[in-house]
């Protein structure tokens, strides 16, 4: 039984599959789950902007019969966390009031600290290091469009960032091979790569890094990208854009992939930077299904983590 989702490291392959299987059910029969979290309160702390994550959690919590508390980490209407109250004290206090905590913030240590010091389940809604909810929803989208992630190859194109890290961990947990196609100057974190490679070895899949987009795209079943400038990196935007030149997913790159290939993007997108308008709005793009699936996957995750359904 997983207690938290601080990253995909908290889930075994079987638990990952359980979340996606339940998400399929939740999507098909939402009414069957409408009272499953009745009487519960879930705190949602956001220290960074969000459209999809915040709205899908808030709507999802409502659809499961629970109450969502949308909280800002800082600012004049924010939590004391923004004025230096420790994560240890915040975790203890929130655990007295709520049944679960969803948090989007900068440092992974904040999420890990809440999980360590609190006594309720904690869900990582994005940190600088990981974005596990995105990857779980993406596995649902891949299942819908390609039948199953098993035996497929996903090529992530861009900086070795939070989304890349979570996809690299999602691969071995779902039978999927992952290639991280990134500039040599923006590799994934070494510790994540090492862990993903070890998990892949055990699962009989592969996780590799390539610095050649044209080669990496050959035969891919999913071509996936993310914004070139992540939240918190605004000061380095110019340098990042320069490093990522040549890593745009264009129609020419899509042609190298398998004919069944899907274009995926966690969004928000920047047309003509990481993806051409033609690909983003083209027939192989499933980006809005991906966005919708955040709702269903997170509802399934909450049902399991908050004890309404058995793992
Ligand atoms: N993909 C994603 O997490 O989107 P938001 O930043 O809008 O939540
Ligand atoms: N890598 C991006 C993902 C946004 C959903 C960021 O962290 O801003």
Tab-separated table of C-alpha atoms and ligand atoms in Angstrom:
chain	number	residue	atom	x	y	z
A	1	UNK	CA	0.000	0.000	0.000
A	2	UNK	CA	1.478	3.327	-1.025
A	3	UNK	CA	1.090	6.007	1.654
A	4	UNK	CA	1.986	9.041	-0.478
A	5	UNK	CA	2.791	10.104	-4.020
A	6	UNK	CA	5.887	12.226	-3.445
A	7	UNK	CA	7.277	10.813	-6.717
A	8	UNK	CA	6.716	7.688	-8.801
A	9	UNK	CA	9.338	6.017	-6.616
A	10	UNK	CA	6.450	5.534	-4.173
A	11	UNK	CA	4.664	3.212	-6.621
A	12	UNK	CA	5.512	-0.311	-7.739
A	13	UNK	CA	4.655	-1.345	-11.317
A	14	UNK	CA	1.552	-3.147	-9.962
A	15	UNK	CA	0.406	-0.054	-8.059
A	16	UNK	CA	1.016	2.134	-11.107
A	17	UNK	CA	-1.181	-0.186	-13.148
A	18	UNK	CA	-3.814	-0.165	-10.406
A	19	UNK	CA	-4.043	3.653	-10.565
A	20	UNK	CA	-4.432	3.601	-14.355
A	21	UNK	CA	-6.932	0.704	-14.290
A	22	UNK	CA	-9.037	2.544	-11.707
A	23	UNK	CA	-8.745	5.777	-13.714
A	24	UNK	CA	-10.321	3.947	-16.673
A	25	UNK	CA	-13.243	2.956	-14.421
A	26	UNK	CA	-13.583	6.435	-12.920
A	27	UNK	CA	-13.638	7.970	-16.392
A	28	UNK	CA	-16.265	5.504	-17.607
A	29	UNK	CA	-18.549	5.599	-14.547
A	30	UNK	CA	-17.900	8.825	-12.589
A	31	UNK	CA	-21.228	8.563	-10.731
A	32	UNK	CA	-20.159	5.313	-9.049
A	33	UNK	CA	-17.482	7.231	-7.144
A	34	UNK	CA	-19.483	10.385	-6.356
A	35	UNK	CA	-19.645	9.792	-2.593
A	36	UNK	CA	-16.421	7.885	-2.031
A	37	UNK	CA	-14.628	10.721	-0.252
A	38	UNK	CA	-17.684	12.249	1.445
A	39	UNK	CA	-16.845	14.150	4.620
A	40	UNK	CA	-13.145	14.488	3.817
A	41	UNK	CA	-11.208	17.748	3.429
A	42	UNK	CA	-8.157	17.987	1.181
A	43	UNK	CA	-5.685	20.901	1.393
A	44	UNK	CA	-4.171	22.053	-1.907
A	45	UNK	CA	-1.092	24.265	-1.520
A	46	UNK	CA	0.183	26.066	-4.616
A	47	UNK	CA	3.475	27.985	-4.565
A	48	UNK	CA	3.585	28.116	-8.384
A	49	UNK	CA	1.053	28.885	-11.101
A	50	UNK	CA	-1.240	26.153	-12.396
A	51	UNK	CA	-4.218	25.741	-14.702
A	52	UNK	CA	-4.665	21.993	-15.264
A	53	UNK	CA	-3.378	20.628	-11.969
A	54	UNK	CA	-5.182	23.007	-9.680
A	55	UNK	CA	-8.497	22.859	-11.529
A	56	UNK	CA	-8.445	19.090	-12.063
A	57	UNK	CA	-7.695	18.475	-8.376
A	58	UNK	CA	-10.338	20.932	-7.193
A	59	UNK	CA	-12.996	19.571	-9.547
A	60	UNK	CA	-11.942	15.980	-8.882
A	61	UNK	CA	-12.153	16.383	-5.110
A	62	UNK	CA	-15.633	17.890	-5.507
A	63	UNK	CA	-16.694	15.041	-7.820
A	64	UNK	CA	-15.656	12.511	-5.161
A	65	UNK	CA	-17.796	14.243	-2.542
A	66	UNK	CA	-14.978	15.894	-0.564
A	67	UNK	CA	-14.065	19.491	0.173
A	68	UNK	CA	-11.026	21.120	-1.453
A	69	UNK	CA	-9.170	23.950	0.274
A	70	UNK	CA	-7.225	25.903	-2.361
A	71	UNK	CA	-4.373	27.592	-0.504
A	72	UNK	CA	-1.500	29.797	-1.650
A	73	UNK	CA	1.880	29.088	-0.133
A	74	UNK	CA	2.700	32.796	0.161
A	75	UNK	CA	1.432	36.293	-0.557
A	76	UNK	CA	-0.898	38.417	1.574
A	77	UNK	CA	-3.662	35.801	1.466
A	78	UNK	CA	-1.263	32.867	1.696
A	79	UNK	CA	-0.163	30.472	4.391
A	80	UNK	CA	2.392	31.239	7.095
A	81	UNK	CA	4.619	28.805	5.168
A	82	UNK	CA	5.370	31.777	2.907
A	83	UNK	CA	6.608	33.740	5.952
A	84	UNK	CA	8.938	31.033	7.156
A	85	UNK	CA	6.774	28.656	9.221
A	86	UNK	CA	8.590	25.359	8.924
A	87	UNK	CA	7.405	22.475	6.800
A	88	UNK	CA	7.604	20.334	9.950
A	89	UNK	CA	5.101	22.555	11.818
A	90	UNK	CA	2.927	23.020	8.723
A	91	UNK	CA	2.736	19.240	8.293
A	92	UNK	CA	1.753	18.725	11.916
A	93	UNK	CA	-0.905	21.426	11.908
A	94	UNK	CA	-2.469	20.440	8.574
A	95	UNK	CA	-2.632	16.809	9.722
A	96	UNK	CA	-4.937	17.913	12.560
A	97	UNK	CA	-7.398	19.492	10.110
A	98	UNK	CA	-7.361	17.691	6.779
A	99	UNK	CA	-7.362	14.162	5.356
A	100	UNK	CA	-4.783	14.756	2.642
A	101	UNK	CA	-2.417	17.350	1.195
A	102	UNK	CA	-1.770	18.188	-2.467
A	103	UNK	CA	1.230	20.457	-2.954
A	104	UNK	CA	2.910	22.220	-5.895
A	105	UNK	CA	6.150	23.888	-4.940
A	106	UNK	CA	9.822	24.375	-5.811
A	107	UNK	CA	11.913	22.038	-3.690
A	108	UNK	CA	11.233	18.314	-3.546
A	109	UNK	CA	12.369	18.543	0.092
A	110	UNK	CA	9.148	20.435	0.913
A	111	UNK	CA	6.999	17.561	-0.378
A	112	UNK	CA	9.181	14.940	1.269
A	113	UNK	CA	9.112	16.977	4.512
A	114	UNK	CA	5.309	17.108	4.553
A	115	UNK	CA	5.163	13.348	4.015
A	116	UNK	CA	7.749	12.720	6.712
A	117	UNK	CA	6.359	15.000	9.405
A	118	UNK	CA	2.610	14.864	8.746
A	119	UNK	CA	0.256	11.954	9.305
A	120	UNK	CA	-1.944	12.247	6.182
A	121	UNK	CA	-1.217	11.275	2.549
A	122	UNK	CA	0.753	13.832	0.516
A	123	UNK	CA	0.505	14.187	-3.263
A	124	UNK	CA	3.201	15.945	-5.287
A	125	UNK	CA	1.435	18.261	-7.742
A	126	UNK	CA	4.817	19.276	-9.278
A	127	UNK	CA	8.182	20.226	-7.893
A	128	UNK	CA	11.366	21.290	-9.676
A	129	UNK	CA	12.333	17.602	-9.674
A	130	UNK	CA	9.169	15.600	-10.359
A	131	UNK	CA	5.652	15.764	-11.810
A	132	UNK	CA	4.229	12.303	-11.003
A	133	UNK	CA	0.520	13.149	-11.470
A	134	UNK	CA	1.267	14.223	-15.030
A	135	UNK	CA	3.017	10.940	-15.800
A	136	UNK	CA	0.162	8.839	-14.346
A	137	UNK	CA	-2.378	10.689	-16.486
A	138	UNK	CA	-0.087	10.268	-19.489
A	139	UNK	CA	-0.086	6.485	-19.011
A	140	UNK	CA	-3.893	6.611	-19.227
A	141	UNK	CA	-3.710	8.660	-22.439
A	142	UNK	CA	-1.162	6.276	-23.946
A	143	UNK	CA	-3.385	3.337	-23.054
A	144	UNK	CA	-6.364	5.013	-24.738
A	145	UNK	CA	-4.526	5.896	-27.923
A	146	UNK	CA	-2.001	3.069	-28.313
A	147	UNK	CA	-3.754	0.206	-26.521
A	148	UNK	CA	-1.106	-0.130	-23.813
A	149	UNK	CA	2.225	1.465	-22.906
A	150	UNK	CA	3.788	-2.013	-22.832
A	151	UNK	CA	6.481	-2.499	-25.462
A	152	UNK	CA	6.062	1.064	-26.753
A	153	UNK	CA	8.800	3.684	-26.940
A	154	UNK	CA	8.227	7.198	-25.642
A	155	UNK	CA	10.736	9.843	-26.691
A	156	UNK	CA	10.754	12.857	-24.406
A	157	UNK	CA	12.276	15.872	-26.153
A	158	UNK	CA	13.587	18.885	-24.236
A	159	UNK	CA	15.452	19.655	-21.034
A	160	UNK	CA	16.004	16.817	-18.569
A	161	UNK	CA	13.487	18.347	-16.162
A	162	UNK	CA	10.679	17.382	-13.762
A	163	UNK	CA	8.411	16.018	-16.512
A	164	UNK	CA	11.301	14.084	-18.078
A	165	UNK	CA	12.221	12.599	-14.692
A	166	UNK	CA	8.685	11.394	-14.015
A	167	UNK	CA	8.333	9.868	-17.489
A	168	UNK	CA	11.696	8.110	-17.032
A	169	UNK	CA	10.330	6.519	-13.846
A	170	UNK	CA	6.931	5.814	-15.437
A	171	UNK	CA	8.542	3.779	-18.247
A	172	UNK	CA	9.775	0.829	-16.189
A	173	UNK	CA	6.581	0.952	-14.101
A	174	UNK	CA	4.450	0.422	-17.209
A	175	UNK	CA	6.575	-1.723	-19.540
A	176	UNK	CA	7.460	1.244	-21.757
A	177	UNK	CA	10.887	2.230	-23.102
A	178	UNK	CA	11.861	5.863	-22.612
A	179	UNK	CA	14.443	7.939	-24.454
A	180	UNK	CA	15.266	11.373	-23.047
A	181	UNK	CA	16.385	13.423	-26.072
A	182	UNK	CA	18.011	16.506	-24.602
A	183	UNK	CA	20.941	18.827	-25.259
A	184	UNK	CA	24.140	17.613	-23.579
A	185	UNK	CA	24.046	20.784	-21.488
A	186	UNK	CA	20.572	20.013	-20.040
A	187	UNK	CA	20.687	16.348	-18.990
A	188	UNK	CA	18.325	14.671	-16.537
A	189	UNK	CA	19.567	14.473	-12.949
A	190	UNK	CA	22.128	11.696	-12.561
A	191	UNK	CA	20.380	10.167	-9.522
A	192	UNK	CA	17.056	9.914	-11.381
A	193	UNK	CA	18.709	8.454	-14.466
A	194	UNK	CA	20.565	5.856	-12.401
A	195	UNK	CA	17.389	4.835	-10.583
A	196	UNK	CA	15.330	4.757	-13.806
A	197	UNK	CA	17.995	2.618	-15.510
A	198	UNK	CA	18.065	0.199	-12.577
A	199	UNK	CA	14.256	-0.040	-12.511
A	200	UNK	CA	14.234	-0.564	-16.293
A	201	UNK	CA	16.772	-3.377	-16.026
A	202	UNK	CA	14.559	-5.103	-13.488
A	203	UNK	CA	11.433	-4.527	-15.597
A	204	UNK	CA	13.038	-5.600	-18.888
A	205	UNK	CA	12.608	-2.148	-20.460
A	206	UNK	CA	15.101	0.576	-21.351
A	207	UNK	CA	15.700	4.168	-20.267
A	208	UNK	CA	18.333	5.980	-22.306
A	209	UNK	CA	19.570	9.503	-23.006
A	210	UNK	CA	20.239	10.792	-26.513
A	211	UNK	CA	21.556	14.123	-27.719
A	212	UNK	CA	20.450	13.490	-31.301
A	213	UNK	CA	16.743	14.230	-31.794
A	214	UNK	CA	16.635	12.869	-35.356
A	215	UNK	CA	18.051	9.505	-34.305
A	216	UNK	CA	15.969	9.301	-31.126
A	217	UNK	CA	12.698	9.954	-32.969
A	218	UNK	CA	13.138	6.956	-35.311
A	219	UNK	CA	10.247	4.526	-34.766
A	220	UNK	CA	8.942	6.293	-31.642
A	221	UNK	CA	5.357	5.601	-30.575
A	222	UNK	CA	5.095	8.810	-28.556
A	223	UNK	CA	6.919	12.075	-29.161
A	224	UNK	CA	6.533	14.145	-26.011
A	225	UNK	CA	7.728	17.626	-25.148
A	226	UNK	CA	7.464	20.321	-22.491
A	227	UNK	CA	8.056	24.049	-22.251
A	228	UNK	CA	11.701	25.079	-22.626
A	229	UNK	CA	11.507	27.407	-19.632
A	230	UNK	CA	10.049	25.838	-16.494
A	231	UNK	CA	8.480	27.769	-13.652
A	232	UNK	CA	11.239	29.311	-11.563
A	233	UNK	CA	13.715	29.407	-14.486
A	234	UNK	CA	12.532	32.699	-15.961
A	235	UNK	CA	15.851	34.459	-15.286
A	236	UNK	CA	17.676	31.884	-17.429
A	237	UNK	CA	15.114	31.902	-20.247
A	238	UNK	CA	17.414	33.274	-22.933
A	239	UNK	CA	20.207	30.789	-22.241
A	240	UNK	CA	17.754	27.863	-22.087
A	241	UNK	CA	16.157	28.787	-25.414
A	242	UNK	CA	19.604	28.911	-27.004
A	243	UNK	CA	20.596	25.508	-25.613
A	244	UNK	CA	17.349	23.947	-26.861
A	245	UNK	CA	17.585	25.268	-30.409
A	246	UNK	CA	17.086	22.311	-32.756
A	247	UNK	CA	14.921	20.392	-30.252
A	248	UNK	CA	11.577	21.560	-31.650
A	249	UNK	CA	9.137	18.779	-32.619
A	250	UNK	CA	8.243	19.555	-36.220
A	251	UNK	CA	6.325	17.630	-38.879
A	252	UNK	CA	9.699	16.433	-40.169
A	253	UNK	CA	10.506	14.913	-36.773
A	254	UNK	CA	7.011	13.332	-36.563
A	255	UNK	CA	7.653	11.630	-39.930
A	256	UNK	CA	10.599	9.746	-38.431
A	257	UNK	CA	8.346	8.224	-35.751
A	258	UNK	CA	6.116	5.171	-36.109
A	259	UNK	CA	3.076	5.893	-38.355
A	260	UNK	CA	0.820	5.386	-35.288
A	261	UNK	CA	2.834	7.887	-33.221
A	262	UNK	CA	1.103	10.354	-30.944
A	263	UNK	CA	2.311	13.829	-30.109
A	264	UNK	CA	2.068	14.589	-26.385
A	265	UNK	CA	2.704	17.736	-24.343
A	266	UNK	CA	1.956	18.287	-20.657
A	267	UNK	CA	1.016	21.924	-21.470
A	268	UNK	CA	1.209	24.897	-21.303
A	269	UNK	CA	2.686	24.914	-24.839
A	270	UNK	CA	4.667	27.536	-26.709
A	271	UNK	CA	3.997	27.087	-30.403
A	272	UNK	CA	7.056	27.483	-32.647
A	273	UNK	CA	9.395	26.944	-29.686
A	274	UNK	CA	9.270	23.343	-28.421
A	275	UNK	CA	6.631	22.311	-31.005
A	276	UNK	CA	5.509	23.599	-34.397
A	277	UNK	CA	1.931	24.835	-34.662
A	278	UNK	CA	1.371	22.218	-37.364
A	279	UNK	CA	2.202	19.343	-34.992
A	280	UNK	CA	0.551	20.842	-31.907
A	281	UNK	CA	-2.751	21.301	-33.753
A	282	UNK	CA	-2.300	18.330	-36.102
A	283	UNK	CA	-4.058	14.949	-36.273
A	284	UNK	CA	-1.437	13.100	-34.197
A	285	UNK	CA	-1.719	15.516	-31.266
A	286	UNK	CA	-3.524	14.206	-28.163
A	287	UNK	CA	-2.659	17.101	-25.876
A	288	UNK	CA	-6.207	17.928	-24.783
A	289	UNK	CA	-6.996	14.285	-23.987
A	290	UNK	CA	-3.868	14.401	-21.873
A	291	UNK	CA	-5.142	17.490	-20.068
A	292	UNK	CA	-8.549	15.914	-19.443
A	293	UNK	CA	-6.993	12.711	-18.154
A	294	UNK	CA	-5.359	14.617	-15.303
A	295	UNK	CA	-8.830	14.666	-13.724
A	296	UNK	CA	-9.526	10.940	-14.041
A	297	UNK	CA	-6.043	9.765	-13.038
A	298	UNK	CA	-5.929	12.022	-9.972
A	299	UNK	CA	-9.395	10.935	-8.872
A	300	UNK	CA	-8.211	7.320	-9.041
A	301	UNK	CA	-5.049	8.182	-7.144
A	302	UNK	CA	-6.996	9.952	-4.391
A	303	UNK	CA	-9.477	7.064	-4.057
A	304	UNK	CA	-6.536	4.748	-3.394
A	305	UNK	CA	-4.364	7.025	-1.247
A	306	UNK	CA	-7.260	8.285	0.875
A	307	UNK	CA	-8.467	4.762	1.532
A	308	UNK	CA	-11.776	4.686	-0.359
A	309	UNK	CA	-10.641	1.824	-2.634
A	310	UNK	CA	-8.167	-0.976	-1.996
A	311	UNK	CA	-4.783	-0.984	-3.691
B	1	LIG	N1	0.575	20.202	-17.019
B	1	LIG	C1	0.380	20.926	-15.907
B	1	LIG	O1	0.764	20.558	-14.800
B	1	LIG	O2	-0.299	22.078	-16.119
B	1	LIG	P1	-0.523	23.259	-15.074
B	1	LIG	O3	0.832	23.874	-14.795
B	1	LIG	O4	-1.449	24.208	-15.746
B	1	LIG	O5	-1.095	22.693	-13.816
B	2	LIG	N1	8.443	21.714	-16.676
B	2	LIG	C1	7.295	22.582	-16.517
B	2	LIG	C2	6.049	21.767	-16.428
B	2	LIG	C3	4.777	22.556	-16.366
B	2	LIG	C4	3.572	21.702	-16.210
B	2	LIG	C5	7.479	23.455	-15.298
B	2	LIG	O1	7.978	22.953	-14.276
B	2	LIG	O2	7.140	24.635	-15.354
